[in-house]
PDB file of C-alpha atoms in Angstrom:
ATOM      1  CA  UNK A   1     -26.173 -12.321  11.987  1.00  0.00           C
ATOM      2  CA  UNK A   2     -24.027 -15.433  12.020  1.00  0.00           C
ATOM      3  CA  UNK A   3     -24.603 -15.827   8.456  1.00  0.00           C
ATOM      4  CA  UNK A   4     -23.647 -12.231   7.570  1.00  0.00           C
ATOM      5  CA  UNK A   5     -19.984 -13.036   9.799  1.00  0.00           C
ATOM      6  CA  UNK A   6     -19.448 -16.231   7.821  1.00  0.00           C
ATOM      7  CA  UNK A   7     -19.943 -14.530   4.158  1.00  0.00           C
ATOM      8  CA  UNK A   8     -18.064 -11.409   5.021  1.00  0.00           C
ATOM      9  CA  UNK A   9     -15.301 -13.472   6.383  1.00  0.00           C
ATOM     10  CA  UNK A  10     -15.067 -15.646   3.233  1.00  0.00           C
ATOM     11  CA  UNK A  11     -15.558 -12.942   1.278  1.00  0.00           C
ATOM     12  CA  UNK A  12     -12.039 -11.266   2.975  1.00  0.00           C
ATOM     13  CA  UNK A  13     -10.844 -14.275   3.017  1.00  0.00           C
ATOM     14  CA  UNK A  14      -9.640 -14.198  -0.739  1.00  0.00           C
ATOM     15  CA  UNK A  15      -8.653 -10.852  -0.111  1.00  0.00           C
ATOM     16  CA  UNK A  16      -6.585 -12.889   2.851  1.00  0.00           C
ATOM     17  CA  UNK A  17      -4.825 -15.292   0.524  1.00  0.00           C
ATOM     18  CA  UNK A  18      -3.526 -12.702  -1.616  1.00  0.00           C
ATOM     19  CA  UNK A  19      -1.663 -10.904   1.070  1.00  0.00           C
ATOM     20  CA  UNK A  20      -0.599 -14.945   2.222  1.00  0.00           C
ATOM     21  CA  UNK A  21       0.936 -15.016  -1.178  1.00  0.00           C
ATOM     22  CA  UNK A  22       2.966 -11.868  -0.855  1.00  0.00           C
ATOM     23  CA  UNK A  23       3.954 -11.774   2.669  1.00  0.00           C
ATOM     24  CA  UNK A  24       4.476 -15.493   3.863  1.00  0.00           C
ATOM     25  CA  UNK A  25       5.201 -16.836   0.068  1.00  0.00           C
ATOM     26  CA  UNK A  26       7.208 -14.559  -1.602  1.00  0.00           C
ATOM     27  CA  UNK A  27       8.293 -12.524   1.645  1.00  0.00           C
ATOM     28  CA  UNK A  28       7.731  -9.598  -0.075  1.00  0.00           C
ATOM     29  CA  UNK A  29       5.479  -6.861   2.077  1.00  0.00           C
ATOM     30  CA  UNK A  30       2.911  -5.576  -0.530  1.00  0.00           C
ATOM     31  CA  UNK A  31       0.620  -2.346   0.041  1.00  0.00           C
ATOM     32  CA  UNK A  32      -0.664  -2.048  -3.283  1.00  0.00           C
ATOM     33  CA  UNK A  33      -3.486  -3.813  -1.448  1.00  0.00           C
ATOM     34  CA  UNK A  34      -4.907  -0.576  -0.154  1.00  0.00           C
ATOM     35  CA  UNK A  35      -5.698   0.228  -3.986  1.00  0.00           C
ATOM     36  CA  UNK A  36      -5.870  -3.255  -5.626  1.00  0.00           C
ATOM     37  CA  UNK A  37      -9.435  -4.213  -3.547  1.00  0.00           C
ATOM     38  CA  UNK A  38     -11.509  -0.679  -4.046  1.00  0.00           C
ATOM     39  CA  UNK A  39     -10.195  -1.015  -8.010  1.00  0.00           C
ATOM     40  CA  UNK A  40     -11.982  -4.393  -8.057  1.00  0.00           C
ATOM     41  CA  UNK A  41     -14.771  -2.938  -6.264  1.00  0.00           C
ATOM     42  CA  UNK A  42     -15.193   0.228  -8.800  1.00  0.00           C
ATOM     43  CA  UNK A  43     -14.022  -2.251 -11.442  1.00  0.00           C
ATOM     44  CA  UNK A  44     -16.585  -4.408 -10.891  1.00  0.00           C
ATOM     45  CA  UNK A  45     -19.641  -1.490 -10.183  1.00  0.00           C
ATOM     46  CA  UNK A  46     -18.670   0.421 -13.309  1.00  0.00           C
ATOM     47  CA  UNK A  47     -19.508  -2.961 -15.033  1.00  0.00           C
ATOM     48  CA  UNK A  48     -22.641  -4.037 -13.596  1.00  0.00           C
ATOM     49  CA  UNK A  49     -24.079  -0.332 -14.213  1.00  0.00           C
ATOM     50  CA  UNK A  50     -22.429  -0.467 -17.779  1.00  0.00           C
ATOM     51  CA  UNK A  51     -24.656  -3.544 -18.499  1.00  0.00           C
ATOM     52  CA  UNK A  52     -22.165  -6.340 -18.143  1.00  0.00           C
ATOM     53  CA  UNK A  53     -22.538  -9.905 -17.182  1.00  0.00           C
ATOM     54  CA  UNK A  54     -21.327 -10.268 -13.362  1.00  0.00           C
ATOM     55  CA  UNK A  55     -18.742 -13.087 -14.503  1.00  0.00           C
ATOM     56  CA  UNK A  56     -17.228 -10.629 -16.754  1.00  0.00           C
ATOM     57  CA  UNK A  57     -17.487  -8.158 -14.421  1.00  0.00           C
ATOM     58  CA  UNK A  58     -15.327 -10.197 -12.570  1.00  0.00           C
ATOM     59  CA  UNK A  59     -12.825 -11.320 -15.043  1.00  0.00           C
ATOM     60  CA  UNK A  60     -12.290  -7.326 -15.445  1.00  0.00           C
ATOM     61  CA  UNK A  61     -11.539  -6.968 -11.746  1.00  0.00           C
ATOM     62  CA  UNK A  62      -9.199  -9.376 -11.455  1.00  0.00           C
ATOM     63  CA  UNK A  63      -7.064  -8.649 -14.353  1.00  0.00           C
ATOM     64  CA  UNK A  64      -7.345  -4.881 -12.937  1.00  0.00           C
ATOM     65  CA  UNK A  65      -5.920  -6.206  -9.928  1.00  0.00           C
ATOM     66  CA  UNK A  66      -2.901  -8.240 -11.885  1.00  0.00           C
ATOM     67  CA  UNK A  67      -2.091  -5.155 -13.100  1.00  0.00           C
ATOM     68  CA  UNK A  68      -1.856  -3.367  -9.814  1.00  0.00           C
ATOM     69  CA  UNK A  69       0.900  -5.886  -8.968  1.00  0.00           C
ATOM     70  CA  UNK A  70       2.443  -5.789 -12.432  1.00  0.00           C
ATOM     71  CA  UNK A  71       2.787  -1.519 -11.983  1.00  0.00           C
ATOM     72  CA  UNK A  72       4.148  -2.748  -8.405  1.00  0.00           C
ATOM     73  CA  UNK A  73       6.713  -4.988  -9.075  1.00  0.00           C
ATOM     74  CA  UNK A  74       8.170  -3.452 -12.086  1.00  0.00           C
ATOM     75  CA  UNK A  75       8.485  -0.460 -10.088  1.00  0.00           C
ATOM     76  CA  UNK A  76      10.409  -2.086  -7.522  1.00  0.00           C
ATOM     77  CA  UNK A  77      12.683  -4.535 -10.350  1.00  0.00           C
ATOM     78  CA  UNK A  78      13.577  -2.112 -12.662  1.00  0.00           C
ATOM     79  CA  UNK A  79      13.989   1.277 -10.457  1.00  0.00           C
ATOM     80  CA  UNK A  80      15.514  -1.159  -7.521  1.00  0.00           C
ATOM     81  CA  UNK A  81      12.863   0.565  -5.349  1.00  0.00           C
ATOM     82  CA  UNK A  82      12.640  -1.287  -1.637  1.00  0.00           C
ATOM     83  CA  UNK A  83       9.154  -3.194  -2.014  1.00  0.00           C
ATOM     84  CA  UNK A  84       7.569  -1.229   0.710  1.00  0.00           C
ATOM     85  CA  UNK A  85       7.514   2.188  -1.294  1.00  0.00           C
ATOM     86  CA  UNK A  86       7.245   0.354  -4.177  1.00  0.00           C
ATOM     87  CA  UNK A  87       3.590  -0.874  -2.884  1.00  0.00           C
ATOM     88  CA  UNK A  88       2.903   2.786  -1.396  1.00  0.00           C
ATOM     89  CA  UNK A  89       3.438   4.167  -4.752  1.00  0.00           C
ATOM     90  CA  UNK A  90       1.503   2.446  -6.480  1.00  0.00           C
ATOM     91  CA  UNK A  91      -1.399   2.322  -3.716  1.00  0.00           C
ATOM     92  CA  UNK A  92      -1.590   6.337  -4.200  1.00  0.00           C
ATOM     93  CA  UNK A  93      -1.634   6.427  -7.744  1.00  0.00           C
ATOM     94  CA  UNK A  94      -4.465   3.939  -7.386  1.00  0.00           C
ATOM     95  CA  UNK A  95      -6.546   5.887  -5.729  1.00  0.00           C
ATOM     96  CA  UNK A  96      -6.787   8.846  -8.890  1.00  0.00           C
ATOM     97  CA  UNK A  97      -6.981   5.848 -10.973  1.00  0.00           C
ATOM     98  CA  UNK A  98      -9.974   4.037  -8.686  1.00  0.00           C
ATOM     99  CA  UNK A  99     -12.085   7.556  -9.424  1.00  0.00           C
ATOM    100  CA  UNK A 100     -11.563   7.898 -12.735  1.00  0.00           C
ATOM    101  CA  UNK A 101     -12.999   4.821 -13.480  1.00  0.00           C
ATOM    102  CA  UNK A 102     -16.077   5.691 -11.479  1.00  0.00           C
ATOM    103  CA  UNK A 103     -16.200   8.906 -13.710  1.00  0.00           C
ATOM    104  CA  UNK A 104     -14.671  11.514 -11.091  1.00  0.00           C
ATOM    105  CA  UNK A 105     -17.112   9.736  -7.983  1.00  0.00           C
ATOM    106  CA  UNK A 106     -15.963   8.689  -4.660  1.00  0.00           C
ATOM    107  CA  UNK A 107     -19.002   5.981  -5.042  1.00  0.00           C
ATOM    108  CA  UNK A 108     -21.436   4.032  -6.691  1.00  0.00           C
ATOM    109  CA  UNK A 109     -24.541   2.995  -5.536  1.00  0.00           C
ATOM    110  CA  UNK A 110     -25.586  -0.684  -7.100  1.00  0.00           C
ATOM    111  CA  UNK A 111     -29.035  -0.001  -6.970  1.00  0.00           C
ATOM    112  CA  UNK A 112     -31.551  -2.515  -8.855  1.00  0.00           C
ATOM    113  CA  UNK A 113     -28.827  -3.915 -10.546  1.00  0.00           C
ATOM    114  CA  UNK A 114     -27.970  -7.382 -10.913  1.00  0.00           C
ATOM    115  CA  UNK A 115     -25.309  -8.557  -9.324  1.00  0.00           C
ATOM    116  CA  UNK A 116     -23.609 -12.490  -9.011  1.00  0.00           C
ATOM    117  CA  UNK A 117     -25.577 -12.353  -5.245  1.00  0.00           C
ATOM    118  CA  UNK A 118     -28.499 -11.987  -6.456  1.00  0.00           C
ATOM    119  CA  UNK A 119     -28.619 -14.230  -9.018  1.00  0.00           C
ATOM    120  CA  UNK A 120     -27.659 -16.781  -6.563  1.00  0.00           C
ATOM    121  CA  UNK A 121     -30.265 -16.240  -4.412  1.00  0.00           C
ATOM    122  CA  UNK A 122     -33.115 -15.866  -7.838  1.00  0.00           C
ATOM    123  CA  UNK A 123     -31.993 -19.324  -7.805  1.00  0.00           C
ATOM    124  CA  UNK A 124     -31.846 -20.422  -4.538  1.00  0.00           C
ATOM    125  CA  UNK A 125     -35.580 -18.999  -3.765  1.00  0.00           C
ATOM    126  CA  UNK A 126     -38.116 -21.337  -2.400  1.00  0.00           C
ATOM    127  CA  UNK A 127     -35.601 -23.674  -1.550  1.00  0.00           C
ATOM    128  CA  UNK A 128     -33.445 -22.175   1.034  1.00  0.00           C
ATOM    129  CA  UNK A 129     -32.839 -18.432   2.397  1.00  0.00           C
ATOM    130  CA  UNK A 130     -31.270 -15.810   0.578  1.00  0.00           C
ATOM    131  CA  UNK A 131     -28.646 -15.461   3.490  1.00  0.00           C
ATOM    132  CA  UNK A 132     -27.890 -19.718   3.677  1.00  0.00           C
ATOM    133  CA  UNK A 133     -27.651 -19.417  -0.865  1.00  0.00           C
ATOM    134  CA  UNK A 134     -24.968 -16.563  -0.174  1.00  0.00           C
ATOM    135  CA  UNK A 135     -23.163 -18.394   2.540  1.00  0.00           C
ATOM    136  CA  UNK A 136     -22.782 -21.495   0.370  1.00  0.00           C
ATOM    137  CA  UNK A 137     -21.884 -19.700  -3.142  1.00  0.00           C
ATOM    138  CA  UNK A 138     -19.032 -18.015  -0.807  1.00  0.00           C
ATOM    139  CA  UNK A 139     -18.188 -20.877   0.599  1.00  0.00           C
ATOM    140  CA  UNK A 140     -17.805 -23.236  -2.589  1.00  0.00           C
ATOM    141  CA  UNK A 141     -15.748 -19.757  -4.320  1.00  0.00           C
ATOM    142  CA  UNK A 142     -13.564 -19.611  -1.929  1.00  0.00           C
ATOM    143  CA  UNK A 143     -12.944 -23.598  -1.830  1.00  0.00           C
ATOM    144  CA  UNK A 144     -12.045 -23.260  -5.262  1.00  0.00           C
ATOM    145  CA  UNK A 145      -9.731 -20.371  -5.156  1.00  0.00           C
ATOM    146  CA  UNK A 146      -8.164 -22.409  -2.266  1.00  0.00           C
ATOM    147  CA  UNK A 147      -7.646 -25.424  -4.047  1.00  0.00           C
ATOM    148  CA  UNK A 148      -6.713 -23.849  -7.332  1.00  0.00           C
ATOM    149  CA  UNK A 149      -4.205 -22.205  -4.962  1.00  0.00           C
ATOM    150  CA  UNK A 150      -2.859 -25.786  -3.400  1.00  0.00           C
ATOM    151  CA  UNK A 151      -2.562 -27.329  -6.952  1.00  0.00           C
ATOM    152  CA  UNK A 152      -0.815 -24.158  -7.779  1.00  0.00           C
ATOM    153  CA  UNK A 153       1.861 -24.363  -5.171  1.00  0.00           C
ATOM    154  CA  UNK A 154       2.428 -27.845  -5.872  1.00  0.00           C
ATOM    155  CA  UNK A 155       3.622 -27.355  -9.702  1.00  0.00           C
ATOM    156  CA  UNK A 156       7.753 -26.699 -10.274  1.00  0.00           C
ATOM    157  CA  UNK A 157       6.796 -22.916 -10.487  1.00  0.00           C
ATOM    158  CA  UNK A 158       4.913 -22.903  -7.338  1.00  0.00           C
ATOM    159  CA  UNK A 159       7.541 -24.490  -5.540  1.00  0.00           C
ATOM    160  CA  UNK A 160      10.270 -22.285  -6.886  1.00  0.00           C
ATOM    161  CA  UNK A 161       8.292 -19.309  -5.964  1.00  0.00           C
ATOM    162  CA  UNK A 162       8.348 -20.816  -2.004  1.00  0.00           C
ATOM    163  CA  UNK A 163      12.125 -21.026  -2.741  1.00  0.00           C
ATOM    164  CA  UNK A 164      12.291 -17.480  -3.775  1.00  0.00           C
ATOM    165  CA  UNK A 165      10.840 -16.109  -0.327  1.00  0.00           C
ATOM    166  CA  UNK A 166      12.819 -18.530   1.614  1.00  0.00           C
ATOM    167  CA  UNK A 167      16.586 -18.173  -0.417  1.00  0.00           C
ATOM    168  CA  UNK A 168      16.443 -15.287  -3.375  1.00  0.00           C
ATOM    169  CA  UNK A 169      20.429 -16.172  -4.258  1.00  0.00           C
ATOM    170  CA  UNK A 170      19.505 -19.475  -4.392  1.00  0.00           C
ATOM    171  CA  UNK A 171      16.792 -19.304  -7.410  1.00  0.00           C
ATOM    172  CA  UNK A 172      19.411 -17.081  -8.912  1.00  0.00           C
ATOM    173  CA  UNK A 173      21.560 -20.058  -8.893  1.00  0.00           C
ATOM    174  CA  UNK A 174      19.144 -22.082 -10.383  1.00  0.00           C
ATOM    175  CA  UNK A 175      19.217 -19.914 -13.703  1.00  0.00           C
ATOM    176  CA  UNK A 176      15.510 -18.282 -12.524  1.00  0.00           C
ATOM    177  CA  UNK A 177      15.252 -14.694 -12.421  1.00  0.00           C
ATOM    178  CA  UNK A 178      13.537 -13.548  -9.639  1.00  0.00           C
ATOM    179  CA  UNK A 179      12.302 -10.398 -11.148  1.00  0.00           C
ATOM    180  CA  UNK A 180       9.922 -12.264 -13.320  1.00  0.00           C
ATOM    181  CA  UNK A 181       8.787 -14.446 -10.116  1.00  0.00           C
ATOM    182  CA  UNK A 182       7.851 -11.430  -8.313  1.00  0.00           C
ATOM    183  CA  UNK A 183       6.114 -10.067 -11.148  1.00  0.00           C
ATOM    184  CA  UNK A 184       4.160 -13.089 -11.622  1.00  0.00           C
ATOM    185  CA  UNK A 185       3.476 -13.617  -7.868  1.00  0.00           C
ATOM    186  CA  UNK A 186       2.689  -9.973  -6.737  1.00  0.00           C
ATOM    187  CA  UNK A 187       0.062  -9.638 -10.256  1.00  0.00           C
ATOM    188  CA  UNK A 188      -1.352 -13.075  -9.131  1.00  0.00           C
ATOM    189  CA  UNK A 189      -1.768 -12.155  -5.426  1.00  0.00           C
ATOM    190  CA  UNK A 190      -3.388  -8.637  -5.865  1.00  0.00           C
ATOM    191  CA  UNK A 191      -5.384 -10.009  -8.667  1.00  0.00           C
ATOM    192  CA  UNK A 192      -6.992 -12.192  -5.392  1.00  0.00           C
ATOM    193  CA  UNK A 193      -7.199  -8.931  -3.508  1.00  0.00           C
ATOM    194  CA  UNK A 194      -9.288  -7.378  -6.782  1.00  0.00           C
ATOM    195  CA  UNK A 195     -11.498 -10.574  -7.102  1.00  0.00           C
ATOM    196  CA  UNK A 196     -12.431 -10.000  -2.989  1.00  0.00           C
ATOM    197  CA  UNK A 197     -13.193  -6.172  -3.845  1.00  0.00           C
ATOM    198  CA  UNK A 198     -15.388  -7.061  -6.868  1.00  0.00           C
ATOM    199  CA  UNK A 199     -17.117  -9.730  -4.033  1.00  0.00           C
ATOM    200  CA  UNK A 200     -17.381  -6.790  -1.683  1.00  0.00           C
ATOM    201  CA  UNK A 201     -18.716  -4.496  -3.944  1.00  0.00           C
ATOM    202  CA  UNK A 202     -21.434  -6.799  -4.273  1.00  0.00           C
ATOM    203  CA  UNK A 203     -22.499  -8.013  -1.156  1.00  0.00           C
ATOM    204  CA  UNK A 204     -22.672  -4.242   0.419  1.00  0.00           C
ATOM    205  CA  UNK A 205     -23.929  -2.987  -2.373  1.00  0.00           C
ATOM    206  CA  UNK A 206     -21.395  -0.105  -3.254  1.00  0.00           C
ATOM    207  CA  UNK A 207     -18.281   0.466  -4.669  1.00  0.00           C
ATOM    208  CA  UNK A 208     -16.422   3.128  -3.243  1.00  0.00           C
ATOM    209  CA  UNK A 209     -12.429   4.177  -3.305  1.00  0.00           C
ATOM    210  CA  UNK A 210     -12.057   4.409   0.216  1.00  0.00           C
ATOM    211  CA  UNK A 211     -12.879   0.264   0.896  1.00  0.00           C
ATOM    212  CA  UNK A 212      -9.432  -0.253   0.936  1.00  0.00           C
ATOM    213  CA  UNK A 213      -8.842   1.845   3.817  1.00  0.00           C
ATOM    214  CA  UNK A 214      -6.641  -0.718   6.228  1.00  0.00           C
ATOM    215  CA  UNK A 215      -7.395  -3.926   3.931  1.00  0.00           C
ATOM    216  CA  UNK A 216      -3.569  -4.867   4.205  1.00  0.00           C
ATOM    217  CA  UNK A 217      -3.947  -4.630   8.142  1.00  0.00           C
ATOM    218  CA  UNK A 218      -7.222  -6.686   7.800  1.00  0.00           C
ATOM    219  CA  UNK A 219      -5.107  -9.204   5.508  1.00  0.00           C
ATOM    220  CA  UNK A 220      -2.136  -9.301   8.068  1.00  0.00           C
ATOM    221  CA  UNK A 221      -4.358  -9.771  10.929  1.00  0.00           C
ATOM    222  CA  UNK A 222      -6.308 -12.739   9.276  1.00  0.00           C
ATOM    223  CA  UNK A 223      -2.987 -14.652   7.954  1.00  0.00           C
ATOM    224  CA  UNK A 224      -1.577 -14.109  11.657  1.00  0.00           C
ATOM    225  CA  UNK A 225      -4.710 -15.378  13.440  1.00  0.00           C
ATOM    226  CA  UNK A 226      -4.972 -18.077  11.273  1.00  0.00           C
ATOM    227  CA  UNK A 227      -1.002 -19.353  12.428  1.00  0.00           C
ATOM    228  CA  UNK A 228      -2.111 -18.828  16.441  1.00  0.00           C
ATOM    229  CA  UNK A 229      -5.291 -21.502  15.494  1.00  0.00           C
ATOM    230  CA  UNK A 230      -3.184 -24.082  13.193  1.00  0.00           C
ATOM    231  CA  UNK A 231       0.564 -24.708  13.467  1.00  0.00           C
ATOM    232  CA  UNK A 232       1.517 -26.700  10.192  1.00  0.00           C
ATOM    233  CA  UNK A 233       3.811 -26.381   7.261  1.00  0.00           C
ATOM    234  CA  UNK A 234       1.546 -28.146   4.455  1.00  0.00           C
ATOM    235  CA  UNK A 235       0.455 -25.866   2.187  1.00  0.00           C
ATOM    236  CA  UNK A 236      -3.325 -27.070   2.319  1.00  0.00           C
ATOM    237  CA  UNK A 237      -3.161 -26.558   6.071  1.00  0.00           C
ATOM    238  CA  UNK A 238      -1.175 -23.044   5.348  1.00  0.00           C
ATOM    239  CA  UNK A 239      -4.172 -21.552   2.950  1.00  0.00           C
ATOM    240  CA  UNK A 240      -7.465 -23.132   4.710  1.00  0.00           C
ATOM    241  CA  UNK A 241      -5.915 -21.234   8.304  1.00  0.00           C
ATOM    242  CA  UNK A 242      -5.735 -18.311   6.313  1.00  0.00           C
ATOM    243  CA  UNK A 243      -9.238 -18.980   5.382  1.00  0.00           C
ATOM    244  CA  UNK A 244     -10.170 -19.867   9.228  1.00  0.00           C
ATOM    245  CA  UNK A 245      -8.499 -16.393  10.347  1.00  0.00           C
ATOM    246  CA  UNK A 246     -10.113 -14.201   8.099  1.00  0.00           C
ATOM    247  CA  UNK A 247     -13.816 -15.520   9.660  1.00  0.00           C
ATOM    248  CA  UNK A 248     -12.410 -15.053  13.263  1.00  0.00           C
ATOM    249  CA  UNK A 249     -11.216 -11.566  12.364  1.00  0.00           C
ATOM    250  CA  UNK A 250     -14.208 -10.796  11.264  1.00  0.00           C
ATOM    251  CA  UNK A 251     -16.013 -12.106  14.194  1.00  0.00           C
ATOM    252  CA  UNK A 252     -13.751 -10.322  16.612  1.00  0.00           C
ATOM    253  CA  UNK A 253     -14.288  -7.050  14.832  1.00  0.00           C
ATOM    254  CA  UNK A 254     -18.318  -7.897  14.612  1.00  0.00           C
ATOM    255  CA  UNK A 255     -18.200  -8.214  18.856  1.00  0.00           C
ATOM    256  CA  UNK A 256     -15.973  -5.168  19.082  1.00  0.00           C
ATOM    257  CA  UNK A 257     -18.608  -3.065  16.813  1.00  0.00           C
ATOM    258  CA  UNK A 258     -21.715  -4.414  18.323  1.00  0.00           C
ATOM    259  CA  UNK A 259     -20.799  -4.973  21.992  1.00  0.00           C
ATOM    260  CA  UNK A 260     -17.855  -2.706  22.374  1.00  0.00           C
ATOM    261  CA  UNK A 261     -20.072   0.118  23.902  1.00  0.00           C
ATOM    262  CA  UNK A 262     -19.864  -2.365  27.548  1.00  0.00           C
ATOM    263  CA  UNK A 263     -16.355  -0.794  27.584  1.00  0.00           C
ATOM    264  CA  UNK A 264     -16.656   2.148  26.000  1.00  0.00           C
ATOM    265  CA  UNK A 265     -15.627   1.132  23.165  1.00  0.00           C
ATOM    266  CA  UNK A 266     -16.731   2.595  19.781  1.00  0.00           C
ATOM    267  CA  UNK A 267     -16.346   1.889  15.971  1.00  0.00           C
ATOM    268  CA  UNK A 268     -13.163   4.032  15.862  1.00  0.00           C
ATOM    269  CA  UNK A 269     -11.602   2.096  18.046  1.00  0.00           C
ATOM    270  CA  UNK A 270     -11.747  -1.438  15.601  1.00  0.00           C
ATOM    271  CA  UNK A 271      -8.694  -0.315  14.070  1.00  0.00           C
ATOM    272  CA  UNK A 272      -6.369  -0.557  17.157  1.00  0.00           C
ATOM    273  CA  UNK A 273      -7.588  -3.942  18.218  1.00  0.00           C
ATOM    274  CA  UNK A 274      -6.671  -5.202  14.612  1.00  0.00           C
ATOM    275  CA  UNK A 275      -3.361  -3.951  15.436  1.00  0.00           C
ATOM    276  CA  UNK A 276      -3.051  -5.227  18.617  1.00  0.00           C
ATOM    277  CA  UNK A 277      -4.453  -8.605  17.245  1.00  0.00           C
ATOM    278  CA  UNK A 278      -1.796  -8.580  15.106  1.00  0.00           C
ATOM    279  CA  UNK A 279       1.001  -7.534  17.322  1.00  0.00           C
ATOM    280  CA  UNK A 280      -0.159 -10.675  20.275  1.00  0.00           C
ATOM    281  CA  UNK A 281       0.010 -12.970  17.443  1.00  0.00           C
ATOM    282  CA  UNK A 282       3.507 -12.090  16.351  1.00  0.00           C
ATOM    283  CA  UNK A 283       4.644 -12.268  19.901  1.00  0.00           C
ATOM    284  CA  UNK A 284       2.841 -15.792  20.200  1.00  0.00           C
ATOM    285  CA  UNK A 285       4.248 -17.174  17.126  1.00  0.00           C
ATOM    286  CA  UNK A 286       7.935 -15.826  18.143  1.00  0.00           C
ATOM    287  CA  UNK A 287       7.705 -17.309  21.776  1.00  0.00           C
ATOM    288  CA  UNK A 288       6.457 -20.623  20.025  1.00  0.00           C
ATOM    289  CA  UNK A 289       9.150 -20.473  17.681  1.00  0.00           C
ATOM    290  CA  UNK A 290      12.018 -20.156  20.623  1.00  0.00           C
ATOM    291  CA  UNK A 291      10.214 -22.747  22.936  1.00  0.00           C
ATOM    292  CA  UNK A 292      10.626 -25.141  19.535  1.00  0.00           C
ATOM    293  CA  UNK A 293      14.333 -24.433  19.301  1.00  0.00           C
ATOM    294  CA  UNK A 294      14.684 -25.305  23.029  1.00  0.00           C
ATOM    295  CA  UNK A 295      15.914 -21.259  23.992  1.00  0.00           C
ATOM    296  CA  UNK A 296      14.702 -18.765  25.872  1.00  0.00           C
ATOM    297  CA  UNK A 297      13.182 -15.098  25.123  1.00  0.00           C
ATOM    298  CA  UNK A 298      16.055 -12.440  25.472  1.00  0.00           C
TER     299      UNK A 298
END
């Protein structure tokens, strides 16, 4: 059980960074989400079924995703579409797109086929359980996508791209056009949100075009969550809360699911405490942020 909350959480938790990227980075509120993480998912299932290597699998899923964001942000640079429809658009043409790659199916079953889990665990056997192998192959993925992420951030285009969700005029200034950041950054970010689907996919054992029903609340909750535990401004500290929230979202929601029924509470419910999550976080972060300035809440 505890293992199961550890590798789903990691698993979201690239899902987590992605949405980090968009909404704290570039400050630019992204729904292609929604679609980006089932395409990885189908991406990835239409793949393995079709014979391919899991690593190429996916490689597919994540460039599937980059392309999400590409559709996404060219929509909203070149049509000067706000970024909120811009992501809605592109979610709902997703999902016709998400079932034609599955060959007109709302799922796909990834039954004895051989996915990057279990070929982790092949290798693990004898020496440690399957559940422990998955829990460290997450763990060490997602360490690297962190990582990659803090090196990332620290190059002259990662720090112009925090300058671009902090002061837009100002990068304009600079002779940078922000079009091309936000291209770059909203590809980059959903292609995380793909790679997490293709994980998903995976680890459930299905790929189907509804799993990214609520992903960008899941995302939102996590990144929030992850500010009410750790209250710093370096990036590594920024990207490993993100990491921390998306494992205590997905413990909170495992107690609400499991123990819920004390209160009445049932599945259906799961969605309004990850709202309500998210909404006590904002207000936490905001009071925190007036009691720092030394004012008072109006």
């Amino acid at each position: 059980m505890l293992e199961g909350i550890f590798v789903e959480g990691l698993i979201y938790a690239i899902m987590a960074l992605g949405v980090f990227f968009t909404f704290r980075i570039l400050d630019f509120p992204d729904l292609t989400v929604d679609g980006s993480f089932p395409m990885g998912a189908v991406i990835m299932a239409t793949s393995l079924t079709g014979g391919m290597n899991p690593v190429t699998g996916l490689l597919l899923a994540f460039a599937g995703g980059v392309l999400a964001g590409f559709v996404t942000a060219a929509i909203h640079n070149r049509l000067k579409v706000p970024h909120l429809l811009a992501g809605i658009l592109t979610m709902t043409m997703l999902y016709s797109v998400n079932i034609r790659i599955l060959d007109n199916r709302a799922n796909l079953p990834l039954l004895r086929v051989d996915t990057i889990i279990t070929h982790v665990t092949a290798a693990a056997r004898g020496v440690i359980p399957a559940e422990w192998a998955s829990l460290i192959f997450f763990a060490l993925v997602v360490l690297a996508v962190k990582f990659a992420l803090d090196l990332f951030f620290h190059t002259d285009m990662g720090l112009v791209f925090g300058a671009l969700g902090n002061n837009e005029q100002m990068v304009r200034v600079q002779g940078v056009n922000p079009a091309t950041l936000k291209l770059i950054g909203v590809g980059l970010s959903n292609g995380l949100v793909a790679l997490s689907g293709a994980f998903a996919a995976q680890y459930q054992g299905f790929a189907d075009v509804n799993l990214g029903q609520g992903i960008v609340v899941s995302g939102l909750a996590s990144v929030m969550l992850g500010e009410f535990i750790i209250k710093s401004n370096r990036i590594g500290m920024l990207t490993l809360r993100v990491i921390l929230g998306a494992i205590l979202f997905k413990a909170i929601m495992y107690l609400g699911r499991f123990y819920g029924y004390y209160i009445n509470m049932t599945p259906n419910d799961l969605k309004l405490i990850a709202g309500i999550l998210i909404i006590a976080s904002l207000a936490v972060t905001n009071y925190r942020r007036i009691r720092g300035k030394g004012g008072t809440a109006a």
